[in-house]
Coordinates of C-alpha atoms and ligand atoms in Angstrom, one line a residue:
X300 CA -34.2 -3.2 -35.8
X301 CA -35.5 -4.7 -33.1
X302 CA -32.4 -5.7 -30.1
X303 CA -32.2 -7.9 -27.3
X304 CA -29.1 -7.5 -24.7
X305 CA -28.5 -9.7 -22.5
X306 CA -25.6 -8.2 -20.3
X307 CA -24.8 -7.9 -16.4
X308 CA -26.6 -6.0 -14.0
X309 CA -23.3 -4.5 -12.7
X310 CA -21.4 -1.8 -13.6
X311 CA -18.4 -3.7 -14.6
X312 CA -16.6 -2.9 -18.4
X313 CA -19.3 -5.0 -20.3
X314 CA -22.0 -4.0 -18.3
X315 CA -20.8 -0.2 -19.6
X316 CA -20.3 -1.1 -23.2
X317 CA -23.5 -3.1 -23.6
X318 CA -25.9 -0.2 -22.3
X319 CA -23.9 2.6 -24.1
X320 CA -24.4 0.3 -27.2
X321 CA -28.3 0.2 -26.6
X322 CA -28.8 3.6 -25.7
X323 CA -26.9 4.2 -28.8
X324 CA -28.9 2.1 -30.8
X325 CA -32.2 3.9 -29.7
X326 CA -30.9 7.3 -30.1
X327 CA -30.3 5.9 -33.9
X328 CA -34.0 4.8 -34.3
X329 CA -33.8 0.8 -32.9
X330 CA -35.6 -0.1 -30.0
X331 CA -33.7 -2.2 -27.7
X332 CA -34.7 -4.5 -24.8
X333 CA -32.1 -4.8 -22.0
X334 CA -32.6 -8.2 -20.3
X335 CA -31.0 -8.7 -17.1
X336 CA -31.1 -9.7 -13.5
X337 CA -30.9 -5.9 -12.3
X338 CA -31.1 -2.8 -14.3
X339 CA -27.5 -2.1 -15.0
X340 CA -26.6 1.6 -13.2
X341 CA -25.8 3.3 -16.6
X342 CA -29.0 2.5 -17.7
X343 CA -30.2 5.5 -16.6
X344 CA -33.4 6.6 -18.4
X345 CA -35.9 4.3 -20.0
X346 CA -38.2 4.9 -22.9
X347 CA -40.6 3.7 -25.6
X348 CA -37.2 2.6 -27.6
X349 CA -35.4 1.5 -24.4
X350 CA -36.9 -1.1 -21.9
X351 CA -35.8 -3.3 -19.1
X352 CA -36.9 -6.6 -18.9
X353 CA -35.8 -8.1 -15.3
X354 CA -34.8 -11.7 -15.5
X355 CA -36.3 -13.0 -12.0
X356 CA -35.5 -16.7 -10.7
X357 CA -37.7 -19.5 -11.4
X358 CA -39.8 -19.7 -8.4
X359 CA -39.7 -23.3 -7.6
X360 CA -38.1 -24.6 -4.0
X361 CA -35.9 -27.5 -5.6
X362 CA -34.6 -24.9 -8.2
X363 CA -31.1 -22.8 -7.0
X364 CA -31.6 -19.2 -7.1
X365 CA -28.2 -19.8 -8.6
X366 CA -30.3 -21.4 -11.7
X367 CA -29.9 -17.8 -13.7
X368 CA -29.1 -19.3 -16.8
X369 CA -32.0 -21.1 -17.2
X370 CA -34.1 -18.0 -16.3
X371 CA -32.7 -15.9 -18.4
X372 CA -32.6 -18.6 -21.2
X373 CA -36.2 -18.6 -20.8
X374 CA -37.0 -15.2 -20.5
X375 CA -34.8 -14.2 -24.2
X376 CA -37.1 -16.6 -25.4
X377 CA -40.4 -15.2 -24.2
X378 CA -39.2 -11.6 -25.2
X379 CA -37.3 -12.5 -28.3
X380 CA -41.1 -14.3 -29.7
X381 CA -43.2 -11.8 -28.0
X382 CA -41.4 -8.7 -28.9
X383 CA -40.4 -10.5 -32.5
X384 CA -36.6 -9.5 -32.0
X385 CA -34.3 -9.3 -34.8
X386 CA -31.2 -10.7 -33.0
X387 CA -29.9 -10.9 -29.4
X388 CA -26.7 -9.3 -28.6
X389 CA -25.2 -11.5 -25.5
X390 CA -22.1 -9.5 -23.4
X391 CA -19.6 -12.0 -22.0
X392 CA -19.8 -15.9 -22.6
X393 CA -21.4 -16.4 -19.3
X394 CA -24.1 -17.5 -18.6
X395 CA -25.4 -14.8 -21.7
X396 CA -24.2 -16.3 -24.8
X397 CA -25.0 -20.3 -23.3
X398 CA -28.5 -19.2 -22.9
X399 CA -29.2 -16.8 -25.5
X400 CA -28.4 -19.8 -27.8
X401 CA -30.5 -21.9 -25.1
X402 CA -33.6 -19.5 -26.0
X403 CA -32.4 -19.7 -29.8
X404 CA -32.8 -23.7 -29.8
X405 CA -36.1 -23.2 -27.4
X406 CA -37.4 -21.3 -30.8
X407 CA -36.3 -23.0 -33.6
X408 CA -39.0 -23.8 -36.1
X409 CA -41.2 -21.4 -34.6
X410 CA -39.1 -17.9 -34.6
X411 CA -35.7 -17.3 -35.7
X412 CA -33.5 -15.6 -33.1
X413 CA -30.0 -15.1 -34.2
X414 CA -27.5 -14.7 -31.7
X415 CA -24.4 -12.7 -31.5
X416 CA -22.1 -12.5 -28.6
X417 CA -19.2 -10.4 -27.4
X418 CA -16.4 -11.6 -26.0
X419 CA -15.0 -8.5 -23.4
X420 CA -12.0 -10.5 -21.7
X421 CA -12.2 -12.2 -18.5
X422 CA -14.9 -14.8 -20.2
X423 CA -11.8 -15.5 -22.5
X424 CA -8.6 -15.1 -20.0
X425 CA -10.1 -16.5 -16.7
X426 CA -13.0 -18.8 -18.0
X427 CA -10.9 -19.7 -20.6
X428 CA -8.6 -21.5 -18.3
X429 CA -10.8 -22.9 -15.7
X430 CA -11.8 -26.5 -17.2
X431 CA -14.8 -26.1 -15.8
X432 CA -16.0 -23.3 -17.4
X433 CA -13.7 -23.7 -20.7
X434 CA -16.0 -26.3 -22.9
X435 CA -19.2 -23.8 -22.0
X436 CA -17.3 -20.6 -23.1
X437 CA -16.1 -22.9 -26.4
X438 CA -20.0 -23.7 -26.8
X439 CA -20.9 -20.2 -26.9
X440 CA -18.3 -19.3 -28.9
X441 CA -18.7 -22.2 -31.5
X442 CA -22.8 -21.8 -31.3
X443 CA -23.3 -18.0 -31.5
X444 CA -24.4 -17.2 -35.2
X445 CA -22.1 -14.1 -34.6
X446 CA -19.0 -13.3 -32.8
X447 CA -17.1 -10.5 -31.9
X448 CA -14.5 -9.0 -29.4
X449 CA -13.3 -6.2 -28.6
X450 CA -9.3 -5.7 -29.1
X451 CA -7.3 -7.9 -31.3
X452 CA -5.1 -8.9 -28.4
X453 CA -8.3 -10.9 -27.1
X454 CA -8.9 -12.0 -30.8
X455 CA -5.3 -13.9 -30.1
X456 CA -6.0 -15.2 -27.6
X457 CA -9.1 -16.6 -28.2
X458 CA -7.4 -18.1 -31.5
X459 CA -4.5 -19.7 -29.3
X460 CA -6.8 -20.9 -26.5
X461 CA -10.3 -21.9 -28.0
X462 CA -9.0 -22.8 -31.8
X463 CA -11.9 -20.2 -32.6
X464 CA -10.4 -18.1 -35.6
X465 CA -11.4 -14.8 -37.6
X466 CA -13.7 -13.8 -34.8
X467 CA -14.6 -9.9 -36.0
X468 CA -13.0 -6.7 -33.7
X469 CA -15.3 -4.6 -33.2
X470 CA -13.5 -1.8 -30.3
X471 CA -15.4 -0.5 -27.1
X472 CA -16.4 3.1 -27.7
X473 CA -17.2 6.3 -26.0
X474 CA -19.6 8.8 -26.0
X475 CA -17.4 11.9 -26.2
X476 CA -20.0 14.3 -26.2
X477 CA -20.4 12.8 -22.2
X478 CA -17.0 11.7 -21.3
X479 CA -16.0 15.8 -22.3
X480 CA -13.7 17.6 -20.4
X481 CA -15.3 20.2 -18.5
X482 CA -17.0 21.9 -15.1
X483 CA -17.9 19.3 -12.6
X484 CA -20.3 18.9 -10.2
X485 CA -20.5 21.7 -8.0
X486 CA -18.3 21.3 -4.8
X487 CA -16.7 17.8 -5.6
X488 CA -13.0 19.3 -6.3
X489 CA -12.8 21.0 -3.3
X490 CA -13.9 18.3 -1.4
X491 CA -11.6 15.8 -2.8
X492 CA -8.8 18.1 -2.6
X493 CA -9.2 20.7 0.2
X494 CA -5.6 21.9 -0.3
X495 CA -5.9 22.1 -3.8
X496 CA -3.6 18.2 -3.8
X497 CA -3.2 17.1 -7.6
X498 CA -6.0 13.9 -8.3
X499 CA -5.1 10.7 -8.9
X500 CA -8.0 8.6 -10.7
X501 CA -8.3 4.7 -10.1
X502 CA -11.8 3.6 -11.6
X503 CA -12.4 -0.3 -11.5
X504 CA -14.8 -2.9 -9.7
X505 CA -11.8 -4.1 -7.3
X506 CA -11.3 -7.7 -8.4
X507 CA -7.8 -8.9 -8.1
X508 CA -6.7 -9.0 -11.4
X509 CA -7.1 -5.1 -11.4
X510 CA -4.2 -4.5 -8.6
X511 CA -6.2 -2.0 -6.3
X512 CA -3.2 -2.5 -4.1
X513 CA -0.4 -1.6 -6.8
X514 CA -2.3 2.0 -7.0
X515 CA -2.1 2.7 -3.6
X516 CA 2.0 1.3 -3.4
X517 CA 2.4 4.0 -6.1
X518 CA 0.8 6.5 -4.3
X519 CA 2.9 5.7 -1.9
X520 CA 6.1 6.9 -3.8
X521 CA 4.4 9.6 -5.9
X522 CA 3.3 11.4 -2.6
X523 CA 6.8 12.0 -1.4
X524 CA 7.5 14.4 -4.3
X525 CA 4.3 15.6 -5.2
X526 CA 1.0 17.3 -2.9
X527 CA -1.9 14.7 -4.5
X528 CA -4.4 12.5 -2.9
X529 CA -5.8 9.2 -4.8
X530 CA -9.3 8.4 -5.4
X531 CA -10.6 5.4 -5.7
X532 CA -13.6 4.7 -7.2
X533 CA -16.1 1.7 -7.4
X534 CA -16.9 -1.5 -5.4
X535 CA -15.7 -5.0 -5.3
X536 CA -13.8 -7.5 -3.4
X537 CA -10.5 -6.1 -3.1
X538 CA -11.6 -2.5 -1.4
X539 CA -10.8 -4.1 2.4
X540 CA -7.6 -5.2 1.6
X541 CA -6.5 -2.0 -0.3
X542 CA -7.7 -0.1 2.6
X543 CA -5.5 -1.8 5.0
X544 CA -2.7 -1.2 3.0
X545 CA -3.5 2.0 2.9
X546 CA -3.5 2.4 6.5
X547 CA 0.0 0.3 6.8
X548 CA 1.5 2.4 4.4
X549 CA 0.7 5.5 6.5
X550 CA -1.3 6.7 3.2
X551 CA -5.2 6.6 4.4
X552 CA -5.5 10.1 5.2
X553 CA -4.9 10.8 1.9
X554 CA -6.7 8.3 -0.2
X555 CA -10.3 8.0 -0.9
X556 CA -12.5 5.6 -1.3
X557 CA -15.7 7.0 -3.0
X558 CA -17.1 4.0 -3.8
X559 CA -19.7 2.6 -6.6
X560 CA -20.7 6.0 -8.8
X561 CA -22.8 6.9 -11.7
X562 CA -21.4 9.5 -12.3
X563 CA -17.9 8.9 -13.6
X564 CA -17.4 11.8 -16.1
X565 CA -17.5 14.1 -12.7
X566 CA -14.4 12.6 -11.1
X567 CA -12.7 12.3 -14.3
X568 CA -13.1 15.9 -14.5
X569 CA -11.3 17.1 -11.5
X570 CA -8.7 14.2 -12.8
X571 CA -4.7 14.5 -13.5
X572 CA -4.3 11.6 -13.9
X573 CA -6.0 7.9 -13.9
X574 CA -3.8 4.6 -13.5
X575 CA -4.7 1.4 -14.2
X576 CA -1.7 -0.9 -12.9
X577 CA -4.1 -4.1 -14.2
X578 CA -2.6 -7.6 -14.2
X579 CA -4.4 -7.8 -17.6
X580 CA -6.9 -5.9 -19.9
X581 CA -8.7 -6.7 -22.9
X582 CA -8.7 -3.3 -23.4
X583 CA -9.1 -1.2 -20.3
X584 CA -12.4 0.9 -21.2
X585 CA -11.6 3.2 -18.3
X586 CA -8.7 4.0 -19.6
X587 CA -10.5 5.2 -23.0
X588 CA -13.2 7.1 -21.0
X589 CA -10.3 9.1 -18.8
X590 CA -8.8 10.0 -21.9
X591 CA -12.2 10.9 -23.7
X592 CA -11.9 13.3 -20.5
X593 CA -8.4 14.4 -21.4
X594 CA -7.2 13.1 -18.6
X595 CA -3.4 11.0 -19.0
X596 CA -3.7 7.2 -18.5
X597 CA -0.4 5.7 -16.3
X598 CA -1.4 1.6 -17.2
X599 CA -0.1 -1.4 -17.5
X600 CA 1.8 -2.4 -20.5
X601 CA -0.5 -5.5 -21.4
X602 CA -3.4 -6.6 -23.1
X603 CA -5.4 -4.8 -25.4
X604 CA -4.2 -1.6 -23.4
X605 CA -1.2 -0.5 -26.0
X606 CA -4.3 -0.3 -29.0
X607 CA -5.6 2.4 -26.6
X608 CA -3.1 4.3 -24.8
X609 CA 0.0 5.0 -27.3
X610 CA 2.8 5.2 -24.7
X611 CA 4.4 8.6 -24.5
X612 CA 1.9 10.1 -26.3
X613 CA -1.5 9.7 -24.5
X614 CA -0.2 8.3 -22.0
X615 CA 2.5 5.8 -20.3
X616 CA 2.5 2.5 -20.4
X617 CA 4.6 0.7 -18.1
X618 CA 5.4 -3.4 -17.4
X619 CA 2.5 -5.2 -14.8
X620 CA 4.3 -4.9 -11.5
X621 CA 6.8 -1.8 -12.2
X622 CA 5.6 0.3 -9.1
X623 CA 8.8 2.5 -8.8
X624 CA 8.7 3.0 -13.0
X625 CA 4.9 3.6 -12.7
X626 CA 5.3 6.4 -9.9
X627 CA 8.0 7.8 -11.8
X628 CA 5.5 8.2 -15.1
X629 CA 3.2 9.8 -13.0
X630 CA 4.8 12.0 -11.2
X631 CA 6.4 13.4 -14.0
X632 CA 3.0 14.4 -15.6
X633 CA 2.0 15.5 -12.8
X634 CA 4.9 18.2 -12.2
X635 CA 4.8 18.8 -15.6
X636 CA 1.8 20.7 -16.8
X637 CA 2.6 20.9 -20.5
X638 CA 2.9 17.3 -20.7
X639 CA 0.0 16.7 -19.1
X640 CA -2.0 18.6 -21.6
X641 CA -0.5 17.8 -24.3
X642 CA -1.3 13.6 -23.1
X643 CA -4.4 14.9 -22.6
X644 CA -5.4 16.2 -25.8
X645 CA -4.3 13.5 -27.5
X646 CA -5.8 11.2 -25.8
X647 CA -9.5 13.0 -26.6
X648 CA -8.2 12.9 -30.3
X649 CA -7.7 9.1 -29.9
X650 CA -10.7 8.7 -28.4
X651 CA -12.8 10.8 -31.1
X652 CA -10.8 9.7 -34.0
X653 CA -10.6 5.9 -33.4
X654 CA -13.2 4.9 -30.5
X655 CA -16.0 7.1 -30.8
X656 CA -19.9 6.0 -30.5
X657 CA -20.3 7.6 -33.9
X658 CA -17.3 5.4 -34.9
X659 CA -18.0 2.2 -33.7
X660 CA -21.8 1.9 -33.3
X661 CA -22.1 1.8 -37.5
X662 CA -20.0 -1.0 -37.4
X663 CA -22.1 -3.1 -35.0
X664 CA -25.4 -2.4 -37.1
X665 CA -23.4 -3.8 -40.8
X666 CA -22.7 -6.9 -38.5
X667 CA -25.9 -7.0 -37.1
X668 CA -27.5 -7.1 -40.7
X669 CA -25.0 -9.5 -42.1
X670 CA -25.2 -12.1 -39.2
X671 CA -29.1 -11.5 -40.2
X672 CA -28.9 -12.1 -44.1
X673 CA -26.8 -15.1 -43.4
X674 CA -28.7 -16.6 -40.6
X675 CA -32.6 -16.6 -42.2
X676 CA -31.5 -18.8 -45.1
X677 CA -29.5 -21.1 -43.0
X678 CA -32.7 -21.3 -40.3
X679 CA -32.8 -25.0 -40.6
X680 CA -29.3 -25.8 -40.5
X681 CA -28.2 -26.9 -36.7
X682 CA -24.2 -26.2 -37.6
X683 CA -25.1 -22.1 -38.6
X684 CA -21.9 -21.2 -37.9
X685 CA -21.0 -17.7 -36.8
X686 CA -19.9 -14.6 -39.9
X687 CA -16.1 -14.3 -39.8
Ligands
GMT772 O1 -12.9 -6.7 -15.1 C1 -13.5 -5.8 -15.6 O2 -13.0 -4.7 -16.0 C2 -14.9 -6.1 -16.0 C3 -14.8 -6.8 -17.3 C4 -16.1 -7.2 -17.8 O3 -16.0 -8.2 -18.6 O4 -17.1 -6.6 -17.5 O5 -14.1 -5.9 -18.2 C5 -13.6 -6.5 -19.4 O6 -14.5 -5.9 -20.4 C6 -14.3 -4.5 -20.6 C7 -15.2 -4.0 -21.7 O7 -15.0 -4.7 -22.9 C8 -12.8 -4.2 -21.0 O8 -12.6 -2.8 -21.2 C9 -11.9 -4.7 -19.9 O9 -10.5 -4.5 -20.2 C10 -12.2 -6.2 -19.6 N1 -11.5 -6.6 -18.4 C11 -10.4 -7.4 -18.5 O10 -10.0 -8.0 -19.5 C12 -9.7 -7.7 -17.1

């Protein structure tokens, strides 16, 4: 087949999936065409079977360079014709899925381009309750030829909030031959942790609704019983703020901020533990990559997180907010080495039993096909609604 993916540039969750889908997609003999405004930073290598088509802004002075959508409307339907695309596979309701079924529409009588879209979480639990953004997300939703999301907590609530039923689960994955756990880069231990401290993981892209601050107000506690220093790693606007506190805790010297990185699997590697203290997640994909890594996951007990961490077995799983029960869980892995690899392992059997690549990607391709089979036929009818 022949797959268009229209995802963000950015290296947030769906960013993640959406190019581990593709390159999983090529490896399997597809060729897919990435369509976004920058090349997203997972998308590593290109090839014959995996190309990047950059969706530039129209360049016309009374047009806002904030006109995306209509861009990248445009440019899914120049590819999608040109490069005679089987389907387009639109991560996140905004703007992708709104113009994927723009370029659809730009087509019709001249190309079928079936659309499919994901729905990864914020689209549904912040767009969702915006009413400005809430009848756009409902279009995409109620105009995609196929629909899927990826926990069945966000298949709830996108039930309860857009009246959209029987929208198909279809988990995020991991390549567990990558996310293994294993040597890391040369160097990087030592320098994280010159007095041999225990690591404590937090991987997100700082927006509020991760809690930045929560990890460090752990840390906080944790510290006073156990030698460990917290890295944090990626970008986004909350990093100022969490530094601060940092500072006004009297923590800094002892939490690191490393920044965006490619390379994830290497600080998972010289992990002990990751925690994700969210405010909500669909499904919390870092969470599923640390324990890929056998590392132990100390998360939030919401959203799609309890279909991927199984409290007291992979993991601990702990109510948004519980900062003193949180540092507790943590500290007990962390001073005890059999429970921590013994959350470990199971958290790499989770991950290669229910959420591997091998796992998952099949079940993309059988939706792909059937969203095919049942679109051609129904070319010419405007109300194609999407396969349950
Ligand atoms: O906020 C993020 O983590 C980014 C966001 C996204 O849409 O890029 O992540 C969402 O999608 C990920 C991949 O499906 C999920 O693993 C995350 O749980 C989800 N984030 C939230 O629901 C807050």
């Amino acid at each position: 087949m022949k797959i268009g993916i229209a995802c963000f540039g950015t290296s947030g969750g769906s960013g993640s999936v959406a190019v581990g889908l593709g390159q999983a997609l090529a490896s399997l003999g597809h060729s897919v065409d990435f369509i976004a405004p920058h090349r997203p930073p997972r998308l590593a290598c290109l090839s014959e079977r995996v190309q990047f088509q950059e969706v530039r802004g129209f360049d016309y002075p009374l047009f806002d360079p904030a006109d995306h959508a209509f861009a990248l409307a445009a440019k899914l339907a120049d590819v999608g014709q040109r490069k005679r695309l089987d389907l387009v596979h639109a991560h996140y309701a905004l703007p992708h899925a709104v113009s994927a079924c723009l370029a659809r529409e730009l087509l019709r009588g001249r190309f079928s381009l079936p659309v499919i879209t994901t729905l990864h979480g914020t689209d549904v639990t912040i767009l969702g309750r915006d009413p400005s953004t809430y009848a756009l997300a409902k279009y995409a939703m109620t105009q995609s030829d196929g629909l899927t999301t990826v926990s069945n907590f966000l298949a709830g609530e996108i039930a309860d909030r857009f009246q959209v039923p029987g929208v198909r689960v279809i988990p995020n994955f991991v390549d567990t031959d990558n996310f293994q756990p294993g040597a890391s880069v040369a160097g990087l231990r030592e320098r994280l942790a010159p007095s041999g401290e225990k690591l404590i993981m937090h991987i997100s892209n700082f927006r509020p609704i991760k809690q930045a601050g929560h990890c460090v107000q752990i840390f906080s506690r944790i510290r006073r019983k156990i030698r460990c220093r917290l890295v944090m790693v990626g970008d986004g606007p909350e990093v100022h703020r969490t530094q601060e506190l940092a500072r006004e805790l009297g923590v800094e010297r002892d939490v690191v901020f490393v920044g965006e990185q490619a390379g994830v699997v290497d600080y998972l590697r010289v992990a002990s533990l990751l925690l994700l203290p969210s405010k909500t997640e669909s499904f919390g994909l870092a969470a599923l990559e640390a324990m890929s890594c056998e590392v132990p996951v100390v998360a939030s007990l919401v959203g799609g997180l309890p279909e991927v961490v199984d409290d007291g077995i992979s993991g601990r799983l702990l109510p948004c907010g519980d900062l003193d029960g949180m540092a507790v869980a943590a500290a007990e892995i962390l001073a005890n080495e059999k429970m921590g690899a013994s959350f470990g392992r199971a958290g790499r059997a989770t991950a290669i039993n229910r959420f591997s690549a091998d796992r998952v990607v099949p079940l993309y391709l059988e939706y792909y096909r059937q969203v095919i089979d049942q679109f051609k036929p129904a070319m010419g009818a405007p109300e194609a609604r999407f396969v349950r």
